[in-house]
Coordinates of C-alpha atoms in Angstrom, one line a residue:
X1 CA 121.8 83.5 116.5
X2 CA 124.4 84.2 119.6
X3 CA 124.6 81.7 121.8
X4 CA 124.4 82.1 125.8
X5 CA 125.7 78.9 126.9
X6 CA 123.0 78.8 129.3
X7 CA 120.6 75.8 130.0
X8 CA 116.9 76.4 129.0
X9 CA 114.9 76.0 131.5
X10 CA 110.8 76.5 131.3
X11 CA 111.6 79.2 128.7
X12 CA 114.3 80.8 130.7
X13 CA 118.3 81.0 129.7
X14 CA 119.9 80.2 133.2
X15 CA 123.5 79.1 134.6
X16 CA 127.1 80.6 135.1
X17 CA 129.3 80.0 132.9
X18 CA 132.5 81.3 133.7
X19 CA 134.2 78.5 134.9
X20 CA 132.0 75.9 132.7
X21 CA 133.0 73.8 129.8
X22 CA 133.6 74.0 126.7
X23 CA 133.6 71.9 123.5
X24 CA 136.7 70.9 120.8
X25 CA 136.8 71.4 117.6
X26 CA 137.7 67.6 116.6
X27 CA 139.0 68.7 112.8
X28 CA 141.1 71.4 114.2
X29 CA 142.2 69.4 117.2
X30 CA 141.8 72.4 119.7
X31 CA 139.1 73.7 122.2
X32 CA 136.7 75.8 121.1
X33 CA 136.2 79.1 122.6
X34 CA 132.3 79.5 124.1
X35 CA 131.8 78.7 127.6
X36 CA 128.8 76.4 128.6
X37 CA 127.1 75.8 131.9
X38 CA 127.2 73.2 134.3
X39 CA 123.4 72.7 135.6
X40 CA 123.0 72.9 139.2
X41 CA 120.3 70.8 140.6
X42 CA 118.2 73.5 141.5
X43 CA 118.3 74.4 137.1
X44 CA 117.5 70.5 136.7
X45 CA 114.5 70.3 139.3
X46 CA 113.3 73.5 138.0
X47 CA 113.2 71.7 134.8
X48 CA 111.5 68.6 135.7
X49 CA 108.7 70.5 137.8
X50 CA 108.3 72.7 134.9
X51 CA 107.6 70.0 132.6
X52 CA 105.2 68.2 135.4
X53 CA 103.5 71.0 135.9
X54 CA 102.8 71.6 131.4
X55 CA 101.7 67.7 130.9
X56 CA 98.2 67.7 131.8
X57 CA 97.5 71.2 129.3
X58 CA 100.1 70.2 126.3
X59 CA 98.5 66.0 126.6
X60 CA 94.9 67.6 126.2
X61 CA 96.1 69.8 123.2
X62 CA 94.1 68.2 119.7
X63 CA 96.4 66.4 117.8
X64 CA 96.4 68.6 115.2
X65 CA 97.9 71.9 117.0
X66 CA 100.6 69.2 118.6
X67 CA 101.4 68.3 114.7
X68 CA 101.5 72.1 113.9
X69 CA 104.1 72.2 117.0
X70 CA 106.0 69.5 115.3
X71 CA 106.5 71.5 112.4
X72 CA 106.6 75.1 113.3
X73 CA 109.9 73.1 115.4
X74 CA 111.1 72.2 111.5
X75 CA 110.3 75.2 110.1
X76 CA 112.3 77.1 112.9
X77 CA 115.3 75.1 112.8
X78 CA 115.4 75.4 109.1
X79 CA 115.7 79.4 109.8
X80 CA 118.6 78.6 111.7
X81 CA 120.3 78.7 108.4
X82 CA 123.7 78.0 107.8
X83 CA 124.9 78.9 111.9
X84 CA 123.4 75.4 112.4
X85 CA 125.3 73.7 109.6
X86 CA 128.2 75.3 110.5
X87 CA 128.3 75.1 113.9
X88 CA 127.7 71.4 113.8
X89 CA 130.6 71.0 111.2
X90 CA 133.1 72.6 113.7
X91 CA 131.9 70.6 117.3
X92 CA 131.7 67.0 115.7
X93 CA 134.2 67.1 112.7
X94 CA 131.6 65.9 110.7
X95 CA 131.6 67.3 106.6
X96 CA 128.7 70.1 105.8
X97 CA 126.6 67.8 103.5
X98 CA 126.3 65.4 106.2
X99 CA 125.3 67.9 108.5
X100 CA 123.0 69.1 105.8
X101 CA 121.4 65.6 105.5
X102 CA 121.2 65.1 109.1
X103 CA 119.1 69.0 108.9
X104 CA 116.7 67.9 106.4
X105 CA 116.4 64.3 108.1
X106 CA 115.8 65.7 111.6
X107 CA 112.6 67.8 109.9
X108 CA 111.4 65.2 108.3
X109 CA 111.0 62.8 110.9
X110 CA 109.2 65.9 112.9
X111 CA 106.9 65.6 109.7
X112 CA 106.5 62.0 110.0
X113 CA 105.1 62.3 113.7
X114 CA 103.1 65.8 112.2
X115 CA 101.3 63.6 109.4
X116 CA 100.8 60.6 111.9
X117 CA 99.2 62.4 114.5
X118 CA 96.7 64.2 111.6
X119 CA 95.8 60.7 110.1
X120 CA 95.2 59.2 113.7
X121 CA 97.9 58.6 116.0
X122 CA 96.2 55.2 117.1
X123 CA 94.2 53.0 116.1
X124 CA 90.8 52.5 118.3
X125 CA 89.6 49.5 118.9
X126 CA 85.8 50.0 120.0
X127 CA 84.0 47.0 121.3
X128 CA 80.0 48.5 121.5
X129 CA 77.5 47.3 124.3
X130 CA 75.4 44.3 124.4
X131 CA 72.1 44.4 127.0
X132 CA 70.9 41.3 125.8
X133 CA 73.8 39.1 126.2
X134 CA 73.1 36.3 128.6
X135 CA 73.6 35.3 131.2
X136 CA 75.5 39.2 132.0
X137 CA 75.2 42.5 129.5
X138 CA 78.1 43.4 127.9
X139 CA 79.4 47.1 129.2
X140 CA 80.7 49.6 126.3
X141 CA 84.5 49.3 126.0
X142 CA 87.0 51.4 123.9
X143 CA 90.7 50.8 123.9
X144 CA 92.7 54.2 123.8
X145 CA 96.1 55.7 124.7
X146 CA 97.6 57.8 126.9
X147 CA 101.0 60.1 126.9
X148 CA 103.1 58.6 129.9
X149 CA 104.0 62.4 131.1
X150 CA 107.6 63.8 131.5
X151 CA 110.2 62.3 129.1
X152 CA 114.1 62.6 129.6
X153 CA 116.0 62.9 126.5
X154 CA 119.8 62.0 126.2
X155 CA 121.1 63.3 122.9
X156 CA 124.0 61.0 121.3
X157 CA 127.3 62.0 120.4
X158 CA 127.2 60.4 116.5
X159 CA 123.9 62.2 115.0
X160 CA 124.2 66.3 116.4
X161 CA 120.8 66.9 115.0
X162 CA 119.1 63.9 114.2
X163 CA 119.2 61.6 117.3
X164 CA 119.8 65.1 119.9
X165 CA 117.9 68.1 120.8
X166 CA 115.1 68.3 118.4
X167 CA 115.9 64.0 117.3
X168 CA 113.6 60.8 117.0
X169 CA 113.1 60.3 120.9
X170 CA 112.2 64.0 121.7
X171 CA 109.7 64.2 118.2
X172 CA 107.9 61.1 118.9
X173 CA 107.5 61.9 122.9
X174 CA 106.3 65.5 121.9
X175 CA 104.1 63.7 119.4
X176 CA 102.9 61.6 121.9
X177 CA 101.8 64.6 124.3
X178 CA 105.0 64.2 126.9
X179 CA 107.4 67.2 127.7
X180 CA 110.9 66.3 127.4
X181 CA 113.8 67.4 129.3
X182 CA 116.4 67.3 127.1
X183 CA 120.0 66.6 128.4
X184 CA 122.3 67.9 125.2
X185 CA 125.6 65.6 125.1
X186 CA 129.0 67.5 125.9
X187 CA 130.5 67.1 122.6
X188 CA 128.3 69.8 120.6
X189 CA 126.5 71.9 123.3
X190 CA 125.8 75.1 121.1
X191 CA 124.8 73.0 118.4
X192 CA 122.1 71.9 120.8
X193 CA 121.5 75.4 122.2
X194 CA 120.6 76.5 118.5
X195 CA 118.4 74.1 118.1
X196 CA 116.5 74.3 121.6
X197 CA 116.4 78.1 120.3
X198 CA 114.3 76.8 117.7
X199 CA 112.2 74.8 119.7
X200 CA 111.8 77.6 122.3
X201 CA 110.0 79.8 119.4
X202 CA 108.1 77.2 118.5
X203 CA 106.7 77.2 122.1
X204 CA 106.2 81.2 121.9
X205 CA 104.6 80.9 118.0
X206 CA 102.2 77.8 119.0
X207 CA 101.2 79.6 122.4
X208 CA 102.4 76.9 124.3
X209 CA 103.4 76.7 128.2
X210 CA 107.3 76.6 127.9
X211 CA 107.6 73.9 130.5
X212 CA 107.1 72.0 127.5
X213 CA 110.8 71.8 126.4
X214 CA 113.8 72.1 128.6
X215 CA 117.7 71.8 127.4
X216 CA 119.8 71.1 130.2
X217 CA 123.7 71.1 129.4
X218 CA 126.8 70.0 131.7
X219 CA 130.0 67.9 132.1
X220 CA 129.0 66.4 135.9
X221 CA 127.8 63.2 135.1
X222 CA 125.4 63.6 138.4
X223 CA 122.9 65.7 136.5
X224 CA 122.0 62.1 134.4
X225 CA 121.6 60.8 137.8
X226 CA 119.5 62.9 139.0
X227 CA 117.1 63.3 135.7
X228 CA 116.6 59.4 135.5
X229 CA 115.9 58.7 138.9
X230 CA 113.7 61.8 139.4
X231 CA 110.3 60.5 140.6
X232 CA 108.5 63.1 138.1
X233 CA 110.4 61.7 135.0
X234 CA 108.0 58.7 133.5
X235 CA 110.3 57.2 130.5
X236 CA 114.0 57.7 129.3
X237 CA 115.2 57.5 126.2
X238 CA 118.8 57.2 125.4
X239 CA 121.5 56.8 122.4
X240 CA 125.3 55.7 123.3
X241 CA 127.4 52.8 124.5
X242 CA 126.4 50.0 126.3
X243 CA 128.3 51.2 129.6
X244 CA 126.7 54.4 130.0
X245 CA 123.6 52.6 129.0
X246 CA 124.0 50.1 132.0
X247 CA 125.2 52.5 134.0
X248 CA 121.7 54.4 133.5
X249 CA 119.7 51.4 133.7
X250 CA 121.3 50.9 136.9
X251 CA 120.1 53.7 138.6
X252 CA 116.6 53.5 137.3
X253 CA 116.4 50.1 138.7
X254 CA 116.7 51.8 142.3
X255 CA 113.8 53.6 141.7
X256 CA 110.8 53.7 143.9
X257 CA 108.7 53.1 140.9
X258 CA 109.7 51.4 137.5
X259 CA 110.1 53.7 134.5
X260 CA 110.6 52.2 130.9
X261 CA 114.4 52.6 129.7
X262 CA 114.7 52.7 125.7
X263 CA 118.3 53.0 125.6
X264 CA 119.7 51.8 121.7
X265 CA 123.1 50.7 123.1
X266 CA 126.1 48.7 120.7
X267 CA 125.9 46.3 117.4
X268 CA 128.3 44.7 115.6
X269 CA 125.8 44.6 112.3
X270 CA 127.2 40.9 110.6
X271 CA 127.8 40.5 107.0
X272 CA 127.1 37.5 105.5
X273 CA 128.7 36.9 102.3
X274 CA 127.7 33.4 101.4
X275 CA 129.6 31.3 98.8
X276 CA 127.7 31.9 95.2
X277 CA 127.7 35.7 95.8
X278 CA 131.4 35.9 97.1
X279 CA 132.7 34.4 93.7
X280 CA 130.8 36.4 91.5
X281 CA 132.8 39.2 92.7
X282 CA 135.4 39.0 95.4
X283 CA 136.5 43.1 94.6
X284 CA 132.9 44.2 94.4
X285 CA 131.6 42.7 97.4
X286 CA 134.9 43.8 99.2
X287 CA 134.7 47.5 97.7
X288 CA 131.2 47.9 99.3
X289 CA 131.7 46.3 103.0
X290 CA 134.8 49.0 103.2
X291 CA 132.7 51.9 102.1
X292 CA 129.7 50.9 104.2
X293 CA 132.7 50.5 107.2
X294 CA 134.1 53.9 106.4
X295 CA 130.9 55.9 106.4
X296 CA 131.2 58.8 109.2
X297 CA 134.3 57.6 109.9
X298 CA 132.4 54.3 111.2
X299 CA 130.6 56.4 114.0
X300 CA 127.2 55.3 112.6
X301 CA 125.4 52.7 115.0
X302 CA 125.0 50.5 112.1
X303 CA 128.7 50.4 110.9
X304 CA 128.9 46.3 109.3
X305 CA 131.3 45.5 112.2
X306 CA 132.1 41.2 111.2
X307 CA 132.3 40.0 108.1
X308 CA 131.7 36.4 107.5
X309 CA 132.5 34.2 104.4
X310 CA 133.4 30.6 104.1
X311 CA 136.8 29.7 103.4
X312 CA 137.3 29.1 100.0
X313 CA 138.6 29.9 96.1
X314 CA 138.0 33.1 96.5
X315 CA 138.6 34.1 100.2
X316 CA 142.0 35.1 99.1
X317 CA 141.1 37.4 96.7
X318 CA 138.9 38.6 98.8
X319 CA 141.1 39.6 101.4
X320 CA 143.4 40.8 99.2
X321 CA 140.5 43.2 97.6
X322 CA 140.0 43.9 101.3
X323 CA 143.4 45.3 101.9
X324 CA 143.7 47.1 98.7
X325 CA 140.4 49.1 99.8
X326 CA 141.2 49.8 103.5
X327 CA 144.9 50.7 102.3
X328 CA 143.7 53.2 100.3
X329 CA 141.6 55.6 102.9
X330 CA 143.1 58.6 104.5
X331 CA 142.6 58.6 108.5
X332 CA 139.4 60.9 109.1
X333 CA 138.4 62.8 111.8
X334 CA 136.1 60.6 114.7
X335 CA 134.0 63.0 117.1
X336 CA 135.8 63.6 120.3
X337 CA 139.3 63.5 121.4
X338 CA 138.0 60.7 124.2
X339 CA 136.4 58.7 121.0
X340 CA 139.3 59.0 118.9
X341 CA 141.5 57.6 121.8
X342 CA 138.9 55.4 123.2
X343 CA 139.0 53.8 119.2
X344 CA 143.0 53.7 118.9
X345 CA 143.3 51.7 122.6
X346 CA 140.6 49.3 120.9
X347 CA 142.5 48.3 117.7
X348 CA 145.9 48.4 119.5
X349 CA 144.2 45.9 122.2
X350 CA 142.7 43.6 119.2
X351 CA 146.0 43.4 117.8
X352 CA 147.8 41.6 120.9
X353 CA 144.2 39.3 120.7
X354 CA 145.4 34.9 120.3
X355 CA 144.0 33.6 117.2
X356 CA 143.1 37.8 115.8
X357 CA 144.9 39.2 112.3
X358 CA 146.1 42.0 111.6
X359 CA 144.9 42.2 107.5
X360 CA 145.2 46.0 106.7
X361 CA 145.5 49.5 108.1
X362 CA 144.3 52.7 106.2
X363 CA 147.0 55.6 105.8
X364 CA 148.3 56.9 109.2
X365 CA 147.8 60.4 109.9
X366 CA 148.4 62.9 112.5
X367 CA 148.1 61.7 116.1
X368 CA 144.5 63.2 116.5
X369 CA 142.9 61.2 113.2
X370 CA 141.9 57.7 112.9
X371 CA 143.5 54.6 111.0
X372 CA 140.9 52.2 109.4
X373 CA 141.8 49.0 110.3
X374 CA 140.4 45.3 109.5
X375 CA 141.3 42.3 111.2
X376 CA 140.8 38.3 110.6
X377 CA 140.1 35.5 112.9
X378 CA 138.5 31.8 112.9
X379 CA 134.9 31.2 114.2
X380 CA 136.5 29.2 117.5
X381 CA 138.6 32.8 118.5
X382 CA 135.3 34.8 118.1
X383 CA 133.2 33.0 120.1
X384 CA 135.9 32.4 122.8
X385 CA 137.1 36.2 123.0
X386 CA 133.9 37.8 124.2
X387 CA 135.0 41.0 123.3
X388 CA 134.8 40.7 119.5
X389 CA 131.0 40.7 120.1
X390 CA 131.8 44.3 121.5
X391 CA 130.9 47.3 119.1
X392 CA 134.2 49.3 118.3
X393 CA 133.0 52.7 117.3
X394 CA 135.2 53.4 114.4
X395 CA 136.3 52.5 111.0
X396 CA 137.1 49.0 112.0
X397 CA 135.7 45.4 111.2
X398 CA 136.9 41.9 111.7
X399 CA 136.3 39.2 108.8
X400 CA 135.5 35.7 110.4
X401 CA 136.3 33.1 108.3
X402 CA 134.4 29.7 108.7
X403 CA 135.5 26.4 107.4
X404 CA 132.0 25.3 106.0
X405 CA 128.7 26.6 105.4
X406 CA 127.4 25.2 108.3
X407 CA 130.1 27.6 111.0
X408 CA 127.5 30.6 109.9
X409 CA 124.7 28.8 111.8
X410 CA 127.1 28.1 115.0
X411 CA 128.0 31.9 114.6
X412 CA 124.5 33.0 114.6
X413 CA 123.8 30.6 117.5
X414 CA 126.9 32.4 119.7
X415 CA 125.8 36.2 118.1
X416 CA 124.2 38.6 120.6
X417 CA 121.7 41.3 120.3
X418 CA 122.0 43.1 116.8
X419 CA 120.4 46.2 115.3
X420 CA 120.5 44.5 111.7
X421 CA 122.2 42.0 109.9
X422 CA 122.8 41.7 106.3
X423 CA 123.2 38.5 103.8
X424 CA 124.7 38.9 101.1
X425 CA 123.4 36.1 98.5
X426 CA 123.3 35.0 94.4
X427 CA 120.7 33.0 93.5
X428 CA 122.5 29.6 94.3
X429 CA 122.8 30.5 98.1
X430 CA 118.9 30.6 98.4
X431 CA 118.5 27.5 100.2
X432 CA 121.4 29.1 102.6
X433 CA 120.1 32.1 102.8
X434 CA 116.8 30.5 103.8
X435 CA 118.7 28.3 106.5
X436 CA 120.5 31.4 108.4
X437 CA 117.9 34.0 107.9
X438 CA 115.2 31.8 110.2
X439 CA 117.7 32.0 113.6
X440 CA 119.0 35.2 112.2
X441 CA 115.9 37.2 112.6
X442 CA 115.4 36.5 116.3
X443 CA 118.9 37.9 116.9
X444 CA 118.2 41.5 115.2
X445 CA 115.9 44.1 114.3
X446 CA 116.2 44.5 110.9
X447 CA 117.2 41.8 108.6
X448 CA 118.4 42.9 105.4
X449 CA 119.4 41.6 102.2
X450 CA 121.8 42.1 99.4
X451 CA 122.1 45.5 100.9
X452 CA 124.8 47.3 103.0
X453 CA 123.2 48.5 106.9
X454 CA 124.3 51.8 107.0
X455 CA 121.7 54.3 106.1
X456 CA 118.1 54.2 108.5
X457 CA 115.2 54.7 106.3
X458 CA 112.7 57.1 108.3
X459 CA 109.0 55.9 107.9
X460 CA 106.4 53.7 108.9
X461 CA 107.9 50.4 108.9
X462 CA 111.1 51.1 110.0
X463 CA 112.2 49.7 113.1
X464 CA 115.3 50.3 114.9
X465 CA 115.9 48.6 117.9
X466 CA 116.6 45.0 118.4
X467 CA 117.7 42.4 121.2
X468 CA 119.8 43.2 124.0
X469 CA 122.2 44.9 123.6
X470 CA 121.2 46.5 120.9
X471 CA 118.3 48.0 122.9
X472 CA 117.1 47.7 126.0
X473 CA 113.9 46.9 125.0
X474 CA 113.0 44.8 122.0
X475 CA 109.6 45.7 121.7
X476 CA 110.3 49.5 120.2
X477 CA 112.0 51.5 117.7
X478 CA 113.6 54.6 117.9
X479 CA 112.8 55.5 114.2
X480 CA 109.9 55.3 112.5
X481 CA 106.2 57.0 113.5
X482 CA 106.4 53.3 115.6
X483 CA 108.1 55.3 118.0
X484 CA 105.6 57.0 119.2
X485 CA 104.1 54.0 121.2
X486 CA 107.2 53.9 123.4
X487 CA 105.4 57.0 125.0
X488 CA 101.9 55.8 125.8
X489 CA 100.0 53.4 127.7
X490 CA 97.1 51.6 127.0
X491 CA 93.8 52.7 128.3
X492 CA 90.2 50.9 128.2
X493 CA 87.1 53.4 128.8
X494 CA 84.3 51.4 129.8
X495 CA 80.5 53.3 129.4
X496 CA 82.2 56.8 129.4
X497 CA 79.5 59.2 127.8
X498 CA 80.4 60.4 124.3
X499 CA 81.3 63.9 126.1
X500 CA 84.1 62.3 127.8
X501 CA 85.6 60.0 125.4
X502 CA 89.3 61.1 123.1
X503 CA 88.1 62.1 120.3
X504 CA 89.4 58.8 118.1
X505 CA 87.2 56.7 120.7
X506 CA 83.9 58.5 119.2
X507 CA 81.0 56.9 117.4

């Protein structure tokens, strides 16, 4: 499909592009050659209004023509063919059977919300009247929910399709019954325009007013401003680092009236390889904590950042298994030409860090790719250098190494916020295991075992979120039909007539 390198607005394609932006090709290392508006903030007031003005019709819609919406979205975006793939290939560097993963996972989690909202997309809890109860009568009372209203979307810069345009937050708030306005990120604008294309026909096919979906796209960093602080817009949701997540956070707090923020910010993911595991198989264990680091070029927000073990037999050939790995990858391609750089100033700073290791690099490349790189320090540097606790967004980790078995619990007392954490554990560790997993699991949101963190499973009890600053609220999850409830609100009908009740709140 061409592209316009316009903003969707209500069903419109508006804005001038001739002196807009335009996106880089990361693998080629040169700009790319379409031209993409700048919203004005007549476009993104248009927008907002718009998708004020289709909440009250699209939140009344049954559940089961907002599931058919959810997948005649899929359906569309698979008819996108290979444009999509290929267009996503060429703005974010990323290789085309990622891009086709990221496809098929972006369809199925609209499916997931589709299925959820056919078997029930709450459960009601209906406590029935009492006359007779002394000394007062009890009233009919019937716990529902509602959609919040007008959702602002902020797509990230890691996942093109699956955490963007037609991603987790915007399928669960559409599921929900919200409108979103979408605000596409800068580094792959017409692979978001494609995919709002899709989601416009779904509007046209499903009959539905096109206030329903709006794409805005543009460099100024004012139109964020203006989305999250617009009194229409009732919830953000937001993937990225945790300065632009502040930054956002910050501006909602000066609102009038108190929106929820679900912003999924930085995690450093720990490793913990305990003793008994660690000499079963120094290489293996090694092997796997480099692969898991080098997936998408360690852009994935749950990249195993610190490694811990306890000094011992085997540390060294560990680290020497560690550097044999890491020594062996080729410098890859990372998203952006600001990422790339952002992640070279990082490991260049770390190096210059008291008490921090150089171990290995990866092969140097060309001045645009990026050098693995994995570093070694004692449990006294981490916790005094507060910015080892900082996610670097690259193919980088730092191995901790602790003096006893007991420095793992001090670690997980000084660890912030985490999206997951992962022990690594034989047999003989159980007792360990046990000891670190109880403190462990009130610092993240998923607790894994034997089992490297990359890779989300989308389903039902997934949950993807975790204590700040992982999140910004530890009470959701961005994936998983979970989601959802980040949209809605709690509602009690009390002696409503059957006539007048949601229809999951009916005898």
């Amino acid at each position: 499909m061409a592209l316009t390198g316009k903003n969707l607005i209500a069903g419109q394609w508006t804005g001038e592009t001739e002196n807009g932006f335009v996106a880089f090709n990361p693998a080629l290392n040169q700009p790319m050659t379409t031209r993409f508006a700048d919203a004005t903030d007549a476009e993104v007031e248009q927008a907002i209004v718009a998708a004020n003005k289709a909440f009250y019709p699209y939140s009344q819609l049954s559940a089961e023509k907002r599931a058919q919406f959810l997948d005649t979205i899929g359906e569309q975006i698979l008819a996108l063919g290979d444009d999509l793939v290929k267009t996503a290939c060429a703005e974010t560097g990323l290789p085309e059977a990622r891009i086709i993963g990221e496809r098929g996972r972006t369809v199925g989690q609209l499916g997931l919300f589709a299925n959820l909202l056919r078997g029930g997309e709450y459960t009601a809890v209906i406590d029935k009247a009492d006359p007779a109860r002394e000394p007062l009568p009890k009233p009919d009372t019937r716990l529902g929910y509602l959609p919040l209203g007008v959702v602002a979307v902020f797509g990230a810069s890691n996942f093109p399709l699956a955490f963007s345009t037609a991603g987790g937050d915007t399928a669960s708030a559409l599921a929900a019954g919200c409108p979103v306005v979408m605000k596409a990120h800068t580094a792959h604008p017409a692979t978001a325009e494609l995919v709002a294309q899709a989601i416009s026909s779904a509007i046209t096919l499903c009959e539905l007013d096109s206030g329903v979906f709006s794409l805005i796209q543009g460099e100024n960093y004012g139109i964020a401003e203006q989305i999250v602080k617009h009194p229409l817009v009732k919830a953000v949701g937001f993937t990225g680092s945790e300065r632009v997540g502040m930054i956002l956070q910050a501006h909602i707090n000066q609102r009038p009236e108190p929106i929820p923020f679900y912003g999924e910010l930085g995690s450093i993911n720990p490793q913990f390889v305990l003793p008994a595991k660690l000499a079963e198989n120094p290489a293996e264990i090694a092997q796997g904590l480099v692969a898991s680091m080098m997936m998408g070029q360690g852009q994935f927000c749950t990249s195993p950042g610190v490694w811990l073990v306890v000094d011992g037999e085997q540390t060294e050939a560990f680290e020497a298994a560690v550097k044999a790995s890491v020594e062996a990858q080729s410098a890859g391609v990372m998203l952006s030409p600001a990422i790339c750089r952002t992640y070279q100033q990082t490991v260049a700073k770390w190096q210059d860090i008291p008490g921090v290791s150089l171990l290995a690099f990866g092969q140097q490349g060309e001045s645009h790719l990026a050098q693995a790189a994995v570093f070694t320090t004692s449990l006294a540097t981490f916790i005094e250098q507060a910015e080892l606790q900082e996610e670097v967004f690259g193919s980088t980790a730092l191995i901790v190494k602790c003096s006893e078995a007991s420095e793992l619990l001090q670690f997980v007392s000084a660890l912030r916020g985490n999206l997951t954490a992962s022990i690594h554990a034989a047999d003989a560790d159980i007792s360990l295991a046990g000891e670190l997993a109880i403190p462990l699991a009130h610092k993240v949101g998923r607790l894994i075992y034997n089992q490297m963190p990359t890779g989300v499973e989308v389903c039902a009890s997934m949950n993807h979120g975790g204590p700040f600053p992982a999140s910004t609220n530890v009470r959701s999850t961005s994936v998983g039909s979970e989601a959802i409830k980040r949209f809605q609100r709690p509602i009690c009908y009390q002696n409503l007539p059957a006539e007048l009740l949601p229809s999951l709140l009916k005898d």
